[in-house]
């Protein structure tokens, strides 16, 4: 490998094309547009993760630059996102109290572990492992997570408190405070404004406008003096890279499972954005390199004292919409965060938490897609069941959201194995168009009175061998005239030891009944396994035909088209 290629492998940003004046102009505009949305979203998603608001700005600064430099999708916006934030909250809720020093320390380690898992998956080129989280699991999980996120924001949005243990006493289940009226007024007004701006003025930075209006109204109406909760004083300084705080070994063990789930689920979310960007830009992306970039971004966030980050679907779409052409737009967005940290923390002081809650709820509402369950039901009832179980378990075990993912993955594996254990096996006969077709479906006569022709469209392995044997034995036993069996192997792409044993036993059992076994259209990889096992010699090459046409011509005296 040449030195320049080796450098580009370890530093992929060296392969960026040289920007032009026109492309930089578009990237600067797109970066400012995304940055104006990123700053208030970073504050909001930090609170969703149970972290101090300023850590959201930390997570949006250096981690976004690292993810941009070492990722493979140049327009992917990396930073705090709702789904990853709620996963952080769910992973830590049983270990500490939100916005405490212990919580922050655990969140830092969670960022480091999840980032390390992602980076290792990328280094060892195991990006395809994210495909284990099937679309039905993602559908069920995202819908459940959206419901949980919105419910979790209701107290901040309305200024109320829920007491789940008092559910039998309505008067004690919900309690109000002195700040409830003004909090609810600000929260509901913010939601209304965000919805109206999105519908009637989509080009305007609605999130930024609502943030500024919320701060101005908070100061004018003395929101905090009336009992409303505000962000308060934020440190007007840059994050400092530091070693993570010490935690107990038991706490480390508690984090590993949550970190692994977070790594896979968050990358699944980022991967969907990368695919959309690649299609629209007609460019290729490397999932393993993106895993490395996402992993390094998460680890950087941990060293900055923040929480895990990921690729944002909404901000990546906004980046495209605003006309970004390269990763320079993400650098401009990071500069907006830098400017906010240095000069705007005093202005942000009076930002109501109810406005932050509104900024979380409105975009998350778009994640709800209950129609997806109906579509899955029409496509595959098995997939619909996986999505429904994932949804129900995720809701039931909240805030331990990873149980929903485990339930979905487990049921996916069960349905996958069930389908593979019940392959399509049919008796075939000669169709008028000259091909071998399903005899029952097309009401076809047999190839010959004493010939049973069977085709299986599946690998011949430990899952399917018994089904094939049962099919042939039952059909052969039901018709005493059968003296020859033809297995069309054109649909068999693979065979294992169980499949070899099945063919050997089947050939011997049929031979004992004076019935001969013939095979046709055996593929190369299957032939090689059979040859090594001695099956070719046992069956006899005279009973092995290279094509279905040759087999039918010899055994039935017919011609196959």
Short mmCIF file of N, CA and C in Angstrom, two decimals, residues 413-497:
data_model
loop_
_atom_site.label_atom_id
_atom_site.label_comp_id
_atom_site.label_asym_id
_atom_site.label_seq_id
_atom_site.Cartn_x
_atom_site.Cartn_y
_atom_site.Cartn_z
N UNK A 413 -35.33 -13.86 15.57
CA UNK A 413 -34.58 -15.10 15.36
C UNK A 413 -35.51 -16.31 15.33
N UNK A 414 -36.51 -16.31 16.23
CA UNK A 414 -37.46 -17.43 16.27
C UNK A 414 -38.25 -17.52 14.96
N UNK A 415 -38.78 -16.38 14.51
CA UNK A 415 -39.56 -16.40 13.26
C UNK A 415 -38.67 -16.73 12.06
N UNK A 416 -37.42 -16.25 12.11
CA UNK A 416 -36.48 -16.56 11.02
C UNK A 416 -36.23 -18.06 10.94
N UNK A 417 -35.94 -18.67 12.09
CA UNK A 417 -35.68 -20.11 12.12
C UNK A 417 -36.93 -20.90 11.75
N UNK A 418 -38.10 -20.43 12.19
CA UNK A 418 -39.34 -21.12 11.87
C UNK A 418 -39.57 -21.13 10.36
N UNK A 419 -39.36 -19.97 9.74
CA UNK A 419 -39.55 -19.92 8.28
C UNK A 419 -38.54 -20.80 7.56
N UNK A 420 -37.31 -20.81 8.05
CA UNK A 420 -36.28 -21.63 7.40
C UNK A 420 -36.54 -23.11 7.63
N UNK A 421 -37.18 -23.44 8.74
CA UNK A 421 -37.48 -24.85 9.04
C UNK A 421 -38.70 -25.35 8.27
N UNK A 422 -39.41 -24.46 7.60
CA UNK A 422 -40.58 -24.83 6.80
C UNK A 422 -40.39 -24.31 5.37
N UNK A 423 -39.45 -24.90 4.64
CA UNK A 423 -39.15 -24.41 3.29
C UNK A 423 -40.26 -24.77 2.30
N UNK A 424 -40.18 -24.15 1.16
CA UNK A 424 -41.14 -24.46 0.10
C UNK A 424 -40.68 -25.72 -0.62
N UNK A 425 -41.46 -26.79 -0.48
CA UNK A 425 -41.16 -28.07 -1.14
C UNK A 425 -42.40 -28.45 -1.95
N UNK A 426 -42.24 -28.68 -3.22
CA UNK A 426 -43.38 -28.96 -4.09
C UNK A 426 -43.08 -30.14 -5.00
N UNK A 427 -44.15 -30.78 -5.44
CA UNK A 427 -44.03 -31.77 -6.51
C UNK A 427 -44.18 -31.04 -7.82
N UNK A 428 -43.27 -31.28 -8.74
CA UNK A 428 -43.29 -30.55 -10.01
C UNK A 428 -43.64 -31.49 -11.16
N UNK A 429 -44.12 -30.86 -12.22
CA UNK A 429 -44.45 -31.58 -13.45
C UNK A 429 -44.27 -30.62 -14.61
N UNK A 430 -44.39 -31.15 -15.81
CA UNK A 430 -44.13 -30.36 -17.02
C UNK A 430 -45.31 -29.46 -17.34
N UNK A 431 -45.05 -28.15 -17.37
CA UNK A 431 -46.06 -27.15 -17.70
C UNK A 431 -46.12 -26.98 -19.22
N UNK A 432 -47.26 -26.53 -19.77
CA UNK A 432 -47.33 -26.31 -21.22
C UNK A 432 -46.28 -25.35 -21.75
N UNK A 433 -45.76 -24.44 -20.89
CA UNK A 433 -44.73 -23.52 -21.38
C UNK A 433 -43.35 -24.17 -21.44
N UNK A 434 -43.27 -25.46 -21.08
CA UNK A 434 -42.02 -26.19 -21.19
C UNK A 434 -41.14 -26.16 -19.97
N UNK A 435 -41.62 -25.61 -18.85
CA UNK A 435 -40.85 -25.56 -17.61
C UNK A 435 -41.47 -26.46 -16.57
N UNK A 436 -40.70 -26.76 -15.52
CA UNK A 436 -41.22 -27.54 -14.41
C UNK A 436 -41.91 -26.60 -13.43
N UNK A 437 -43.20 -26.85 -13.19
CA UNK A 437 -43.99 -25.99 -12.31
C UNK A 437 -44.66 -26.83 -11.22
N UNK A 438 -45.27 -26.11 -10.27
CA UNK A 438 -45.97 -26.74 -9.17
C UNK A 438 -47.15 -27.55 -9.72
N UNK A 439 -47.09 -28.86 -9.49
CA UNK A 439 -48.11 -29.74 -10.06
C UNK A 439 -49.50 -29.46 -9.48
N UNK A 440 -49.58 -29.22 -8.16
CA UNK A 440 -50.88 -28.99 -7.53
C UNK A 440 -51.47 -27.66 -7.97
N UNK A 441 -50.64 -26.64 -8.06
CA UNK A 441 -51.14 -25.30 -8.40
C UNK A 441 -51.70 -25.25 -9.81
N UNK A 442 -51.03 -25.92 -10.75
CA UNK A 442 -51.45 -25.84 -12.15
C UNK A 442 -52.20 -27.08 -12.62
N UNK A 443 -52.49 -28.00 -11.66
CA UNK A 443 -53.26 -29.21 -11.98
C UNK A 443 -52.63 -29.96 -13.14
N UNK A 444 -51.36 -30.34 -12.96
CA UNK A 444 -50.60 -30.99 -14.03
C UNK A 444 -50.51 -32.49 -13.78
N UNK A 445 -50.44 -33.31 -14.84
CA UNK A 445 -50.23 -34.74 -14.68
C UNK A 445 -48.78 -35.02 -14.31
N UNK A 446 -48.47 -36.14 -13.69
CA UNK A 446 -47.08 -36.46 -13.33
C UNK A 446 -46.22 -36.63 -14.58
N UNK A 447 -44.92 -36.49 -14.39
CA UNK A 447 -44.00 -36.66 -15.52
C UNK A 447 -44.09 -38.07 -16.10
N UNK A 448 -44.26 -39.04 -15.21
CA UNK A 448 -44.43 -40.44 -15.60
C UNK A 448 -45.16 -41.13 -14.46
N UNK A 449 -45.89 -42.20 -14.74
CA UNK A 449 -46.67 -42.86 -13.67
C UNK A 449 -45.82 -43.32 -12.49
N UNK A 450 -44.56 -43.70 -12.77
CA UNK A 450 -43.72 -44.23 -11.69
C UNK A 450 -42.66 -43.23 -11.22
N UNK A 451 -42.81 -41.95 -11.62
CA UNK A 451 -41.79 -40.94 -11.33
C UNK A 451 -42.35 -39.83 -10.43
N UNK A 452 -41.70 -39.62 -9.30
CA UNK A 452 -42.04 -38.53 -8.40
C UNK A 452 -40.96 -37.46 -8.52
N UNK A 453 -41.34 -36.27 -8.99
CA UNK A 453 -40.39 -35.17 -9.17
C UNK A 453 -40.64 -34.12 -8.10
N UNK A 454 -39.59 -33.76 -7.35
CA UNK A 454 -39.72 -32.86 -6.20
C UNK A 454 -38.69 -31.74 -6.33
N UNK A 455 -39.08 -30.54 -5.93
CA UNK A 455 -38.14 -29.42 -5.89
C UNK A 455 -38.25 -28.71 -4.54
N UNK A 456 -37.10 -28.36 -3.96
CA UNK A 456 -37.08 -27.60 -2.71
C UNK A 456 -36.34 -26.30 -2.95
N UNK A 457 -36.95 -25.18 -2.59
CA UNK A 457 -36.34 -23.85 -2.76
C UNK A 457 -35.78 -23.39 -1.42
N UNK A 458 -34.67 -23.98 -1.04
CA UNK A 458 -34.04 -23.63 0.24
C UNK A 458 -32.71 -24.36 0.34
N UNK A 459 -31.88 -23.92 1.29
CA UNK A 459 -30.66 -24.67 1.60
C UNK A 459 -31.06 -26.00 2.22
N UNK A 460 -30.26 -27.02 1.97
CA UNK A 460 -30.50 -28.33 2.55
C UNK A 460 -29.60 -28.47 3.77
N UNK A 461 -30.16 -28.20 4.95
CA UNK A 461 -29.35 -28.19 6.16
C UNK A 461 -30.12 -28.80 7.33
N UNK A 462 -29.61 -28.59 8.52
CA UNK A 462 -30.20 -29.22 9.70
C UNK A 462 -31.63 -28.75 9.96
N UNK A 463 -31.99 -27.57 9.44
CA UNK A 463 -33.35 -27.08 9.64
C UNK A 463 -34.33 -27.66 8.63
N UNK A 464 -33.86 -27.94 7.42
CA UNK A 464 -34.77 -28.31 6.33
C UNK A 464 -34.72 -29.79 5.96
N UNK A 465 -33.68 -30.50 6.40
CA UNK A 465 -33.50 -31.89 5.96
C UNK A 465 -34.70 -32.75 6.33
N UNK A 466 -35.18 -32.64 7.55
CA UNK A 466 -36.30 -33.47 8.00
C UNK A 466 -37.56 -33.19 7.18
N UNK A 467 -37.78 -31.91 6.82
CA UNK A 467 -38.96 -31.56 6.05
C UNK A 467 -38.91 -32.18 4.66
N UNK A 468 -37.74 -32.17 4.03
CA UNK A 468 -37.61 -32.77 2.70
C UNK A 468 -37.81 -34.28 2.76
N UNK A 469 -37.19 -34.92 3.74
CA UNK A 469 -37.35 -36.36 3.88
C UNK A 469 -38.81 -36.73 4.10
N UNK A 470 -39.49 -35.99 4.96
CA UNK A 470 -40.89 -36.28 5.25
C UNK A 470 -41.76 -36.11 4.01
N UNK A 471 -41.50 -35.08 3.23
CA UNK A 471 -42.29 -34.84 2.02
C UNK A 471 -42.14 -35.98 1.03
N UNK A 472 -40.88 -36.38 0.77
CA UNK A 472 -40.64 -37.44 -0.22
C UNK A 472 -41.20 -38.78 0.26
N UNK A 473 -40.96 -39.12 1.52
CA UNK A 473 -41.43 -40.40 2.05
C UNK A 473 -42.95 -40.47 2.02
N UNK A 474 -43.62 -39.39 2.41
CA UNK A 474 -45.09 -39.39 2.42
C UNK A 474 -45.65 -39.54 1.02
N UNK A 475 -45.09 -38.80 0.05
CA UNK A 475 -45.59 -38.89 -1.32
C UNK A 475 -45.30 -40.25 -1.94
N UNK A 476 -44.12 -40.79 -1.65
CA UNK A 476 -43.75 -42.08 -2.21
C UNK A 476 -44.58 -43.21 -1.59
N UNK A 477 -44.83 -43.09 -0.30
CA UNK A 477 -45.64 -44.12 0.37
C UNK A 477 -47.10 -44.08 -0.06
N UNK A 478 -47.58 -42.89 -0.39
CA UNK A 478 -48.99 -42.75 -0.78
C UNK A 478 -49.26 -43.30 -2.17
N UNK A 479 -48.22 -43.44 -2.98
CA UNK A 479 -48.40 -43.94 -4.36
C UNK A 479 -47.46 -45.12 -4.57
N UNK A 480 -47.95 -46.35 -4.47
CA UNK A 480 -47.08 -47.53 -4.60
C UNK A 480 -46.48 -47.70 -5.99
N UNK A 481 -47.00 -46.95 -6.97
CA UNK A 481 -46.45 -47.07 -8.33
C UNK A 481 -45.08 -46.42 -8.47
N UNK A 482 -44.74 -45.51 -7.54
CA UNK A 482 -43.49 -44.75 -7.66
C UNK A 482 -42.29 -45.67 -7.50
N UNK A 483 -41.46 -45.68 -8.52
CA UNK A 483 -40.23 -46.47 -8.49
C UNK A 483 -38.99 -45.61 -8.75
N UNK A 484 -39.24 -44.33 -9.06
CA UNK A 484 -38.12 -43.41 -9.28
C UNK A 484 -38.48 -42.06 -8.65
N UNK A 485 -37.48 -41.47 -8.01
CA UNK A 485 -37.65 -40.15 -7.41
C UNK A 485 -36.62 -39.21 -8.03
N UNK A 486 -37.09 -38.05 -8.48
CA UNK A 486 -36.20 -37.03 -9.03
C UNK A 486 -36.23 -35.81 -8.11
N UNK A 487 -35.08 -35.46 -7.57
CA UNK A 487 -34.95 -34.26 -6.74
C UNK A 487 -34.31 -33.16 -7.58
N UNK A 488 -35.10 -32.17 -7.95
CA UNK A 488 -34.55 -31.01 -8.67
C UNK A 488 -33.86 -30.11 -7.66
N UNK A 489 -32.54 -30.04 -7.74
CA UNK A 489 -31.74 -29.31 -6.76
C UNK A 489 -31.41 -27.89 -7.21
N UNK A 490 -32.12 -27.39 -8.20
CA UNK A 490 -31.81 -26.05 -8.72
C UNK A 490 -32.03 -24.96 -7.68
N UNK A 491 -32.92 -25.21 -6.73
CA UNK A 491 -33.18 -24.21 -5.69
C UNK A 491 -32.36 -24.40 -4.43
N UNK A 492 -31.48 -25.39 -4.41
CA UNK A 492 -30.65 -25.67 -3.23
C UNK A 492 -29.29 -25.01 -3.42
N UNK A 493 -29.03 -23.94 -2.65
CA UNK A 493 -27.79 -23.18 -2.80
C UNK A 493 -26.70 -23.61 -1.82
N UNK A 494 -27.08 -24.39 -0.82
CA UNK A 494 -26.10 -24.76 0.20
C UNK A 494 -26.51 -26.09 0.81
N UNK A 495 -25.53 -26.81 1.36
CA UNK A 495 -25.81 -28.08 2.01
C UNK A 495 -24.81 -28.25 3.15
N UNK A 496 -25.28 -28.78 4.28
CA UNK A 496 -24.38 -29.04 5.40
C UNK A 496 -24.35 -30.53 5.70
N UNK A 497 -23.73 -30.91 6.82
CA UNK A 497 -23.58 -32.33 7.17
C UNK A 497 -24.93 -33.00 7.34
#
